[in-house]
Short mmCIF file of C-alpha atoms in Angstrom, two decimals:
data_model
loop_
_atom_site.label_atom_id
_atom_site.label_comp_id
_atom_site.label_asym_id
_atom_site.label_seq_id
_atom_site.Cartn_x
_atom_site.Cartn_y
_atom_site.Cartn_z
CA MET O 51 74.41 94.26 108.14
CA LYS O 52 74.37 92.29 111.36
CA LYS O 53 74.58 88.95 109.68
CA TYR O 54 77.58 90.17 107.67
CA PHE O 55 79.70 91.70 110.43
CA ILE O 56 79.58 88.59 112.71
CA ALA O 57 82.86 86.74 112.73
CA VAL O 58 82.58 84.00 110.13
CA LEU O 59 85.54 81.66 109.90
CA SER O 60 83.94 78.83 107.89
CA LEU O 61 85.24 78.76 104.37
CA LEU O 62 82.29 79.73 102.18
CA ALA O 63 83.75 79.31 98.74
CA LEU O 64 87.28 78.01 98.45
CA SER O 65 88.98 80.04 95.80
CA CYS O 66 92.70 79.67 96.61
CA GLU O 67 95.24 76.96 96.39
CA ASP O 68 95.92 74.15 98.83
CA GLN O 69 99.30 75.69 99.56
CA LEU O 70 97.51 78.53 101.44
CA ASP O 71 96.20 75.89 103.92
CA LEU O 72 92.54 76.72 103.49
CA LYS O 73 91.20 74.47 106.28
CA PRO O 74 87.64 74.75 107.44
CA VAL O 75 87.67 76.22 110.95
CA SER O 76 83.98 76.65 111.65
CA ASN O 77 84.11 73.95 114.28
CA LEU O 78 86.76 75.78 116.30
CA THR O 79 85.79 78.15 119.10
CA ASP O 80 87.59 80.99 120.87
CA VAL O 81 88.59 78.46 123.53
CA THR O 82 90.30 76.05 121.14
CA PHE O 83 91.35 78.42 118.38
CA PHE O 84 94.08 81.06 118.11
CA LYS O 85 96.52 79.12 120.20
CA THR O 86 99.16 77.90 117.76
CA ALA O 87 100.94 78.77 114.58
CA GLU O 88 98.74 76.30 112.74
CA ASP O 89 95.67 78.17 114.04
CA ALA O 90 97.15 81.42 112.70
CA LYS O 91 97.74 79.82 109.31
CA ALA O 92 94.14 78.53 109.18
CA ALA O 93 92.76 81.98 110.08
CA LEU O 94 94.80 83.60 107.33
CA GLY O 95 93.62 80.91 104.90
CA ALA O 96 90.03 81.84 105.72
CA ALA O 97 90.83 85.48 104.87
CA TYR O 98 92.29 84.45 101.50
CA ALA O 99 89.31 82.22 100.79
CA ALA O 100 87.01 85.25 101.01
CA MET O 101 88.65 86.82 97.94
CA ASN O 102 86.18 87.13 95.09
CA ALA O 103 86.47 87.74 91.34
CA PRO O 104 87.39 91.39 90.65
CA VAL O 105 84.21 93.36 91.14
CA GLU O 106 82.27 90.50 89.58
CA GLN O 107 82.71 90.68 85.84
CA SER O 108 78.96 91.00 85.26
CA LEU O 109 78.84 94.23 87.29
CA ASP O 110 82.00 95.66 85.82
CA MET O 111 81.23 95.02 82.17
CA THR O 112 77.52 95.47 81.86
CA SER O 113 77.65 98.80 83.67
CA THR O 114 80.16 100.11 81.15
CA ASP O 115 80.60 99.91 77.36
CA ASP O 116 82.28 96.50 77.31
CA ALA O 117 79.43 94.04 77.54
CA ILE O 118 75.75 93.46 76.82
CA PRO O 119 73.73 91.17 79.10
CA PHE O 120 71.61 88.59 77.36
CA LEU O 121 68.15 90.08 77.67
CA THR O 122 66.66 86.64 78.40
CA GLY O 123 68.90 86.20 81.48
CA ALA O 124 68.63 87.52 85.01
CA ALA O 125 66.41 90.64 84.94
CA ASP O 126 68.72 92.75 87.17
CA ARG O 127 71.57 92.77 84.61
CA PRO O 128 69.66 94.53 81.86
CA LEU O 129 68.35 97.01 84.43
CA LEU O 130 71.91 97.78 85.45
CA TRP O 131 72.96 97.93 81.76
CA ARG O 132 70.27 100.50 80.98
CA TYR O 133 70.92 102.31 84.28
CA ASN O 134 67.39 101.74 85.54
CA LEU O 135 69.29 101.22 88.76
CA VAL O 136 67.75 100.78 92.16
CA SER O 137 69.11 99.69 95.54
CA THR O 138 67.40 96.29 95.35
CA ASN O 139 69.34 95.28 92.22
CA THR O 140 71.16 92.07 93.10
CA ILE O 141 74.08 92.62 90.73
CA ILE O 142 75.40 95.58 92.78
CA SER O 143 75.51 93.64 96.07
CA SER O 144 79.26 93.62 96.64
CA PHE O 145 78.82 95.40 99.98
CA ALA O 146 78.14 92.56 102.40
CA PRO O 147 80.64 90.06 100.99
CA ALA O 148 83.42 92.63 101.31
CA TYR O 149 82.69 93.07 105.05
CA ILE O 150 82.71 89.29 105.59
CA ALA O 151 86.22 89.31 103.98
CA ILE O 152 87.30 92.38 105.98
CA ASN O 153 86.27 90.84 109.25
CA ARG O 154 88.33 87.74 108.48
CA SER O 155 91.38 89.98 107.92
CA ASN O 156 90.53 91.89 111.12
CA ILE O 157 90.54 88.61 113.02
CA VAL O 158 94.05 87.79 111.78
CA ILE O 159 95.36 91.25 112.54
CA SER O 160 93.89 91.39 116.07
CA ARG O 161 94.27 87.77 117.27
CA LEU O 162 97.70 86.78 115.99
CA LYS O 163 99.55 89.20 118.24
CA ASP O 164 98.83 86.94 121.28
CA ILE O 165 99.84 83.67 119.66
CA PRO O 166 103.26 82.30 120.68
CA MET O 167 104.90 81.64 117.32
CA ASP O 168 107.83 82.80 115.21
CA GLU O 169 107.63 86.59 115.30
CA GLY O 170 108.75 87.03 111.70
CA LEU O 171 106.12 84.67 110.43
CA LYS O 172 103.51 86.34 112.62
CA SER O 173 104.41 89.75 111.19
CA ARG O 174 104.20 88.40 107.67
CA TYR O 175 100.73 86.85 108.26
CA ILE O 176 99.45 90.15 109.66
CA ALA O 177 100.96 92.04 106.69
CA GLU O 178 99.20 89.66 104.27
CA ALA O 179 95.89 90.27 106.01
CA LYS O 180 96.44 94.01 105.83
CA VAL O 181 96.89 93.84 102.00
CA LEU O 182 93.66 91.82 101.77
CA ARG O 183 91.81 94.28 103.96
CA ALA O 184 93.14 97.22 101.91
CA LEU O 185 92.06 95.58 98.65
CA HIS O 186 88.52 94.98 99.93
CA TYR O 187 88.21 98.58 101.18
CA PHE O 188 89.67 99.90 97.92
CA ASN O 189 86.94 98.15 95.96
CA LEU O 190 84.27 99.36 98.40
CA VAL O 191 85.24 103.01 98.36
CA ARG O 192 85.46 103.05 94.56
CA LEU O 193 82.04 101.46 94.15
CA TYR O 194 80.05 103.14 96.97
CA GLY O 195 82.02 106.19 98.15
CA ASP O 196 81.70 106.71 101.90
CA VAL O 197 81.61 103.31 103.67
CA PRO O 198 81.85 102.15 107.29
CA LEU O 199 85.53 101.77 108.31
CA VAL O 200 85.69 98.78 110.59
CA ILE O 201 89.28 97.82 111.48
CA SER O 202 88.73 95.73 114.58
CA GLU O 203 87.31 92.23 114.91
CA THR O 204 83.53 92.04 115.39
CA VAL O 205 82.97 89.78 118.38
CA SER O 206 79.31 90.41 119.28
CA LEU O 207 76.08 91.94 118.04
CA ASP O 208 76.72 95.13 120.00
CA GLY O 209 77.68 98.18 117.97
CA LEU O 210 76.88 96.69 114.56
CA ASN O 211 74.86 99.66 113.41
CA VAL O 212 77.88 101.56 112.18
CA SER O 213 77.77 104.74 110.09
CA ARG O 214 79.59 105.51 106.86
CA ASP O 215 83.01 107.15 107.07
CA PRO O 216 84.28 109.74 104.62
CA VAL O 217 86.17 108.58 101.58
CA ASP O 218 89.33 110.36 102.64
CA LYS O 219 89.41 108.55 106.00
CA VAL O 220 88.96 105.19 104.27
CA TYR O 221 91.80 105.96 101.88
CA GLU O 222 94.05 106.91 104.78
CA GLN O 223 93.52 103.48 106.29
CA ILE O 224 94.09 101.75 102.94
CA GLU O 225 97.35 103.64 102.48
CA ALA O 226 98.47 102.87 106.09
CA ASP O 227 97.75 99.12 105.65
CA LEU O 228 99.62 98.97 102.37
CA LYS O 229 102.65 100.94 103.59
CA GLU O 230 102.94 98.83 106.71
CA ALA O 231 102.64 95.66 104.66
CA GLU O 232 105.16 96.53 101.95
CA ALA O 233 107.77 97.02 104.66
CA VAL O 234 107.27 93.51 105.93
CA LEU O 235 106.30 91.26 103.01
CA PRO O 236 108.92 89.33 100.95
CA LYS O 237 109.47 89.93 97.22
CA THR O 238 108.72 86.26 96.41
CA TYR O 239 107.75 82.96 98.00
CA PRO O 240 108.79 79.44 97.28
CA VAL O 241 106.81 77.91 94.40
CA ALA O 242 104.75 75.82 96.88
CA GLU O 243 103.50 79.05 98.46
CA SER O 244 102.73 81.09 95.40
CA GLY O 245 99.57 83.11 95.49
CA ARG O 246 100.30 84.89 98.77
CA MET O 247 100.47 88.65 99.04
CA THR O 248 103.93 89.97 98.31
CA GLN O 249 105.77 93.29 98.59
CA GLY O 250 104.91 93.79 94.88
CA ALA O 251 101.25 93.24 95.60
CA ALA O 252 101.21 95.95 98.31
CA LYS O 253 103.15 98.38 96.09
CA GLY O 254 100.97 97.66 93.08
CA ILE O 255 97.69 98.25 94.86
CA LEU O 256 99.16 101.42 96.41
CA ALA O 257 100.11 102.66 92.92
CA LYS O 258 96.52 102.20 91.79
CA VAL O 259 95.25 103.90 94.92
CA TYR O 260 97.38 106.98 94.13
CA LEU O 261 96.32 106.85 90.43
CA THR O 262 92.65 106.74 91.54
CA ARG O 263 93.02 109.55 94.04
CA ALA O 264 94.58 111.80 91.38
CA VAL O 265 91.32 111.52 89.36
CA THR O 266 91.72 114.08 86.57
CA THR O 267 93.35 116.82 88.63
CA LYS O 268 96.28 118.28 86.66
CA GLY O 269 99.26 118.77 88.87
CA SER O 270 97.97 116.50 91.63
CA PRO O 271 100.85 115.16 93.75
CA TYR O 272 99.19 111.74 93.52
CA TRP O 273 100.43 111.38 89.93
CA ALA O 274 104.07 111.42 91.01
CA GLN O 275 103.35 109.08 93.91
CA ALA O 276 101.58 106.64 91.59
CA ALA O 277 104.43 106.71 89.11
CA ALA O 278 107.02 106.23 91.88
CA LYS O 279 105.19 103.30 93.41
CA ALA O 280 104.64 101.61 90.04
CA LYS O 281 108.33 102.06 89.30
CA GLU O 282 109.11 100.32 92.59
CA VAL O 283 107.18 97.29 91.37
CA ILE O 284 109.04 97.33 88.08
CA ASP O 285 112.39 97.73 89.81
CA LEU O 286 111.81 94.65 92.00
CA GLY O 287 112.87 92.62 89.00
CA VAL O 288 110.37 89.89 89.92
CA TYR O 289 107.73 90.41 87.25
CA ASP O 290 107.65 90.44 83.48
CA LEU O 291 105.32 89.89 80.55
CA TYR O 292 105.01 86.46 78.94
CA GLU O 293 106.16 86.53 75.32
CA ASN O 294 102.69 85.48 74.19
CA PHE O 295 99.57 87.22 75.56
CA SER O 296 97.73 83.85 75.71
CA ASP O 297 100.34 82.46 78.05
CA ALA O 298 99.31 84.97 80.75
CA PHE O 299 96.00 83.09 81.11
CA ALA O 300 97.18 79.50 80.67
CA LEU O 301 96.95 76.98 83.48
CA THR O 302 100.79 77.12 83.60
CA ALA O 303 100.68 80.83 84.43
CA ARG O 304 99.40 80.06 87.88
CA GLY O 305 101.92 81.63 90.27
CA GLY O 306 103.89 82.84 87.24
CA LYS O 307 105.83 85.99 86.46
CA GLU O 308 102.92 88.16 85.24
CA ASN O 309 100.34 87.75 87.94
CA ILE O 310 101.14 90.02 90.88
CA ILE O 311 97.80 89.24 92.57
CA GLU O 312 95.63 86.34 91.44
CA ILE O 313 92.90 84.15 92.74
CA GLN O 314 94.16 80.65 92.15
CA TYR O 315 91.94 77.71 91.24
CA LEU O 316 92.42 74.02 90.56
CA THR O 317 90.73 72.33 87.60
CA GLU O 318 87.90 70.03 88.80
CA VAL O 319 88.96 70.53 92.43
CA ARG O 320 88.37 74.17 93.23
CA GLY O 321 87.11 75.79 90.12
CA HIS O 322 85.19 78.70 88.71
CA ASN O 323 82.80 78.84 85.78
CA LEU O 324 83.59 82.13 84.06
CA GLY O 325 84.30 80.41 80.71
CA ARG O 326 80.96 78.71 80.61
CA GLY O 327 79.20 81.57 82.35
CA PHE O 328 80.21 84.10 79.70
CA GLY O 329 80.26 81.48 76.92
CA VAL O 330 78.05 81.06 73.93
CA ARG O 331 74.45 80.47 75.08
CA SER O 332 73.64 76.68 75.01
CA ALA O 333 76.75 75.84 73.03
CA PRO O 334 77.69 72.14 73.53
CA ILE O 335 81.40 72.93 73.85
CA TYR O 336 80.93 73.71 77.56
CA PRO O 337 79.83 71.34 80.31
CA ALA O 338 76.07 71.78 80.67
CA GLY O 339 76.13 74.24 77.75
CA GLY O 340 77.15 77.91 77.76
CA ALA O 341 75.25 80.15 80.14
CA GLY O 342 75.71 83.32 78.13
CA ILE O 343 75.64 85.84 80.96
CA ALA O 344 76.84 88.68 78.75
CA ARG O 345 78.42 89.21 75.35
CA PRO O 346 81.06 91.74 74.18
CA THR O 347 79.87 95.05 72.72
CA PRO O 348 80.68 95.93 69.14
CA SER O 349 82.61 98.94 70.38
CA LEU O 350 84.96 96.73 72.41
CA PHE O 351 85.26 94.02 69.80
CA ASN O 352 85.94 96.45 66.96
CA ALA O 353 88.42 98.50 69.02
CA TYR O 354 91.06 95.79 68.46
CA ALA O 355 93.29 96.30 65.36
CA ALA O 356 93.44 93.44 62.89
CA THR O 357 96.99 92.70 63.95
CA ASP O 358 96.26 92.73 67.70
CA LYS O 359 97.00 89.26 68.99
CA ARG O 360 94.83 89.83 72.05
CA LYS O 361 91.59 89.77 70.11
CA ALA O 362 91.72 86.03 69.35
CA VAL O 363 92.61 85.28 72.94
CA THR O 364 89.87 87.48 74.41
CA PHE O 365 86.96 86.46 72.20
CA LEU O 366 85.55 83.24 70.83
CA THR O 367 84.44 83.92 67.26
CA SER O 368 83.66 80.33 66.09
CA PHE O 369 83.66 76.81 67.43
CA VAL O 370 83.68 73.28 66.05
CA PHE O 371 81.50 70.54 67.47
CA ASN O 372 81.07 67.08 65.90
CA GLY O 373 82.83 68.32 62.80
CA VAL O 374 80.44 71.25 62.30
CA THR O 375 81.80 74.82 62.49
CA THR O 376 79.56 77.50 63.95
CA GLU O 377 80.53 81.05 63.08
CA LEU O 378 79.70 83.69 65.72
CA SER O 379 78.79 87.34 65.25
CA VAL O 380 79.09 90.43 67.39
CA ASP O 381 75.91 91.85 65.87
CA THR O 382 73.44 88.95 65.78
CA PRO O 383 70.57 89.10 68.23
CA ASP O 384 70.66 85.29 68.45
CA PRO O 385 72.44 84.44 71.79
CA THR O 386 73.44 81.01 70.42
CA LYS O 387 75.44 82.68 67.64
CA ALA O 388 76.97 85.57 69.57
CA VAL O 389 80.69 86.19 69.96
CA ALA O 390 81.75 85.28 73.53
CA PHE O 391 84.44 86.09 76.06
CA GLN O 392 86.92 83.26 76.43
CA LYS O 393 90.01 84.82 77.99
CA LEU O 394 89.69 83.05 81.32
CA TRP O 395 88.10 79.82 80.02
CA ASP O 396 89.75 76.60 81.12
CA LYS O 397 89.05 74.38 78.12
CA THR O 398 90.30 71.25 79.93
CA SER O 399 87.52 71.42 82.49
CA LYS O 400 84.78 68.76 82.01
CA THR O 401 82.46 69.86 84.76
CA ASN O 402 80.36 72.95 85.37
CA GLY O 403 82.29 75.09 87.88
CA GLY O 404 85.52 73.12 87.49
CA GLU O 405 87.66 75.68 85.57
CA GLY O 406 91.12 76.11 87.00
CA THR O 407 92.59 79.17 85.36
CA SER O 408 93.63 81.93 87.73
CA ILE O 409 91.54 85.11 87.93
CA PRO O 410 93.96 88.04 87.77
CA ILE O 411 93.48 90.87 90.23
CA LEU O 412 96.70 92.71 89.29
CA ARG O 413 98.92 91.84 86.32
CA TYR O 414 102.31 93.29 85.42
CA SER O 415 100.93 94.87 82.25
CA ASP O 416 98.53 96.84 84.44
CA VAL O 417 101.49 98.21 86.42
CA LEU O 418 103.34 99.21 83.18
CA LEU O 419 100.25 101.04 81.97
CA MET O 420 99.73 102.77 85.29
CA TYR O 421 103.38 103.87 85.30
CA SER O 422 103.01 105.19 81.74
CA GLU O 423 99.89 107.17 82.55
CA ALA O 424 101.04 108.53 85.93
CA LEU O 425 104.46 109.51 84.67
CA THR O 426 102.92 111.43 81.77
CA GLU O 427 100.55 113.30 84.07
CA ALA O 428 103.34 114.06 86.54
CA ASN O 429 105.36 115.63 83.75
CA SER O 430 102.49 117.10 81.77
CA ALA O 431 103.89 115.33 78.74
CA PRO O 432 104.84 111.79 77.73
CA THR O 433 108.41 110.95 78.64
CA ASN O 434 110.71 108.35 77.07
CA GLU O 435 110.06 106.07 80.04
CA ALA O 436 106.32 106.44 79.63
CA TYR O 437 106.57 105.47 75.94
CA GLU O 438 108.80 102.50 76.83
CA ALA O 439 106.31 101.12 79.33
CA LEU O 440 103.33 101.60 76.99
CA ASN O 441 105.12 100.20 73.99
CA LYS O 442 106.23 97.08 75.89
CA VAL O 443 102.56 96.17 76.26
CA ARG O 444 101.78 97.06 72.65
CA LEU O 445 104.68 95.13 71.18
CA ARG O 446 103.61 91.98 73.03
CA ALA O 447 100.18 92.42 71.46
CA GLY O 448 101.70 92.59 67.97
CA LEU O 449 101.19 96.36 67.54
CA ASN O 450 103.64 99.00 66.41
CA LYS O 451 105.42 101.36 68.79
CA LEU O 452 103.86 104.76 69.35
CA ALA O 453 105.92 107.95 69.19
CA GLY O 454 105.51 111.70 68.82
CA LEU O 455 102.04 111.97 70.34
CA THR O 456 100.68 114.99 71.98
CA TYR O 457 99.95 115.00 75.70
CA GLN O 458 96.24 114.38 75.15
CA ALA O 459 96.70 111.81 72.43
CA PHE O 460 99.15 109.87 74.55
CA LYS O 461 96.69 109.79 77.50
CA GLU O 462 93.96 108.47 75.21
CA ALA O 463 96.35 105.87 73.83
CA VAL O 464 97.02 104.57 77.35
CA TRP O 465 93.30 104.55 78.19
CA LEU O 466 92.61 102.50 75.05
CA GLU O 467 95.44 100.13 75.80
CA ARG O 468 94.08 99.54 79.26
CA ARG O 469 90.66 98.65 77.80
CA LEU O 470 92.11 96.19 75.32
CA GLU O 471 94.74 94.65 77.58
CA LEU O 472 92.56 94.29 80.69
CA ALA O 473 89.18 93.40 79.16
CA PHE O 474 87.21 90.91 81.25
CA GLU O 475 89.48 91.58 84.32
CA GLY O 476 87.33 93.98 86.34
CA SER O 477 89.10 97.22 85.45
CA ARG O 478 86.86 99.01 83.00
CA ARG O 479 84.31 100.67 85.32
CA PHE O 480 87.06 101.86 87.72
CA ASP O 481 89.07 103.31 84.83
CA LEU O 482 86.11 105.11 83.34
CA VAL O 483 85.01 106.58 86.66
CA ARG O 484 88.44 107.81 87.75
CA THR O 485 89.07 109.46 84.38
CA GLY O 486 85.61 111.06 84.26
CA ARG O 487 84.54 109.17 81.18
CA LEU O 488 81.79 106.81 82.43
CA LEU O 489 78.78 108.79 81.32
CA ASP O 490 80.11 109.54 77.81
CA ALA O 491 81.26 105.92 77.31
CA VAL O 492 77.95 104.42 78.40
CA LYS O 493 75.88 106.92 76.34
CA ALA O 494 77.96 106.11 73.24
CA GLU O 495 77.39 102.36 73.44
CA THR O 496 73.75 101.95 72.34
CA SER O 497 73.75 98.63 70.53
CA PHE O 498 70.82 96.31 71.00
CA GLY O 499 68.53 99.19 72.02
CA ARG O 500 70.35 100.10 75.20
CA ASN O 501 69.25 103.71 75.48
CA PRO O 502 70.83 104.14 78.92
CA THR O 503 69.36 106.67 81.43
CA ILE O 504 72.71 107.16 83.14
CA GLN O 505 73.09 110.26 85.33
CA PRO O 506 76.11 111.87 87.05
CA PHE O 507 75.26 110.27 90.39
CA HIS O 508 75.59 106.80 88.84
CA VAL O 509 79.39 107.01 89.25
CA LEU O 510 78.60 105.52 92.66
CA LEU O 511 76.41 102.49 93.14
CA PRO O 512 73.48 102.53 95.59
CA ILE O 513 74.02 101.05 99.01
CA PRO O 514 72.17 97.67 98.76
CA GLN O 515 68.79 97.89 100.42
CA THR O 516 69.23 94.62 102.28
CA ASP O 517 72.18 96.12 104.14
CA ARG O 518 70.31 99.32 104.89
CA ASP O 519 67.42 97.29 106.22
CA SER O 520 69.77 95.59 108.64
CA ASN O 521 71.58 98.74 109.62
CA PRO O 522 69.45 101.94 109.81
CA ASN O 523 72.66 104.03 110.21
CA LEU O 524 73.58 103.37 106.59
CA THR O 525 72.55 106.42 104.57
CA GLN O 526 71.87 106.11 100.82
CA ASN O 527 73.99 107.68 98.06
CA PRO O 528 72.36 110.78 96.49
CA GLY O 529 70.06 110.13 93.59
CA TYR O 530 68.81 106.74 94.68
#
């Protein structure tokens, strides 16, 4: 891990908006840097630039029941999909990038205190960095379990062989960072500064932390804490659902009312390629043709009701090129005729890697569903408020209100709603693990000859072998 813990301030992959002042700072040294408010802004910009797509869609979906990797693509995806999973699999390598990002946040938190600048602005920058750090650690602890807890800047090669810390200790730090941040951060920013971490972002992540820590424990105090924190986000009065589900992913939704945390992009300037990457293999409607990384499973595709407006937004089921219509199927083995994900596709982009739609990390609908689930668990029965939150999401999707469900039926309704609402947004694996359903869900999705060899220890990923080679103090998770 030595190469990953060294302070890296150069912007590796710009993924945020100009308004965050993402200036390359690799040519600045300790002598010239961290002297002014502009230096502080640049350091925070570097921390934002290290944000990545939520648990890389390929990892999230192909390790669950939501997606099937094209078997003619990268070999490591089908191995993950079938759970022939080893520590050298490249798709599970979220470990090192997270620590690069964490170190950037640590730099902001440790260095800014000595910069002569407006104290309020300084406190806000540090609070933003703490939310970023908490988010990275939250992903790490959910994927790998015990992980090294490094909360100070790495300034030399000494002491890089750190050991893994217990999950509870990592969660204590995550909670502390988020609580400190929510007390400092503003509710909103001017339009020109949208995309920064807000009070709602800190509260929203904290709600999900509590929801995750409750696991399936009936009567856990974390349920009430999750419900209370989600309600605080709702009561801010800042966020709401767009009337149309498709509007939540439009270019105009950037910095809008539904995205609480998003990675912002600019079409043809700083873009991503998720539309093409998960598009129809070789289809000419994408620049350079669709890559076809993975396709939706029949179980996901068929879980949407006929009246569910989200289905047409989430999936591409046909396309027209040069006047010829190509119909796509969820069952065909032909990758050039397979239904594709299109939810985050920027159709205005003309270049590979130029898509400018935001990648959502936390949307308001997610908070409503968390509130509905946590409130039900805290009360051991669905309440009127829980129904109201769930039905707000359903009504936007064109579905009828639910009423009169048993406790278990209501829980399952929320779980289904989360799958349909948040498909392709990096939530499925985390939801299945925290609710104890990963093994059953994976075993039930056997299309295209999957025959998964999933075992209970697979709820955690293996520590990547490259990181263990660099740091002999990193133990491996059981089973690998």
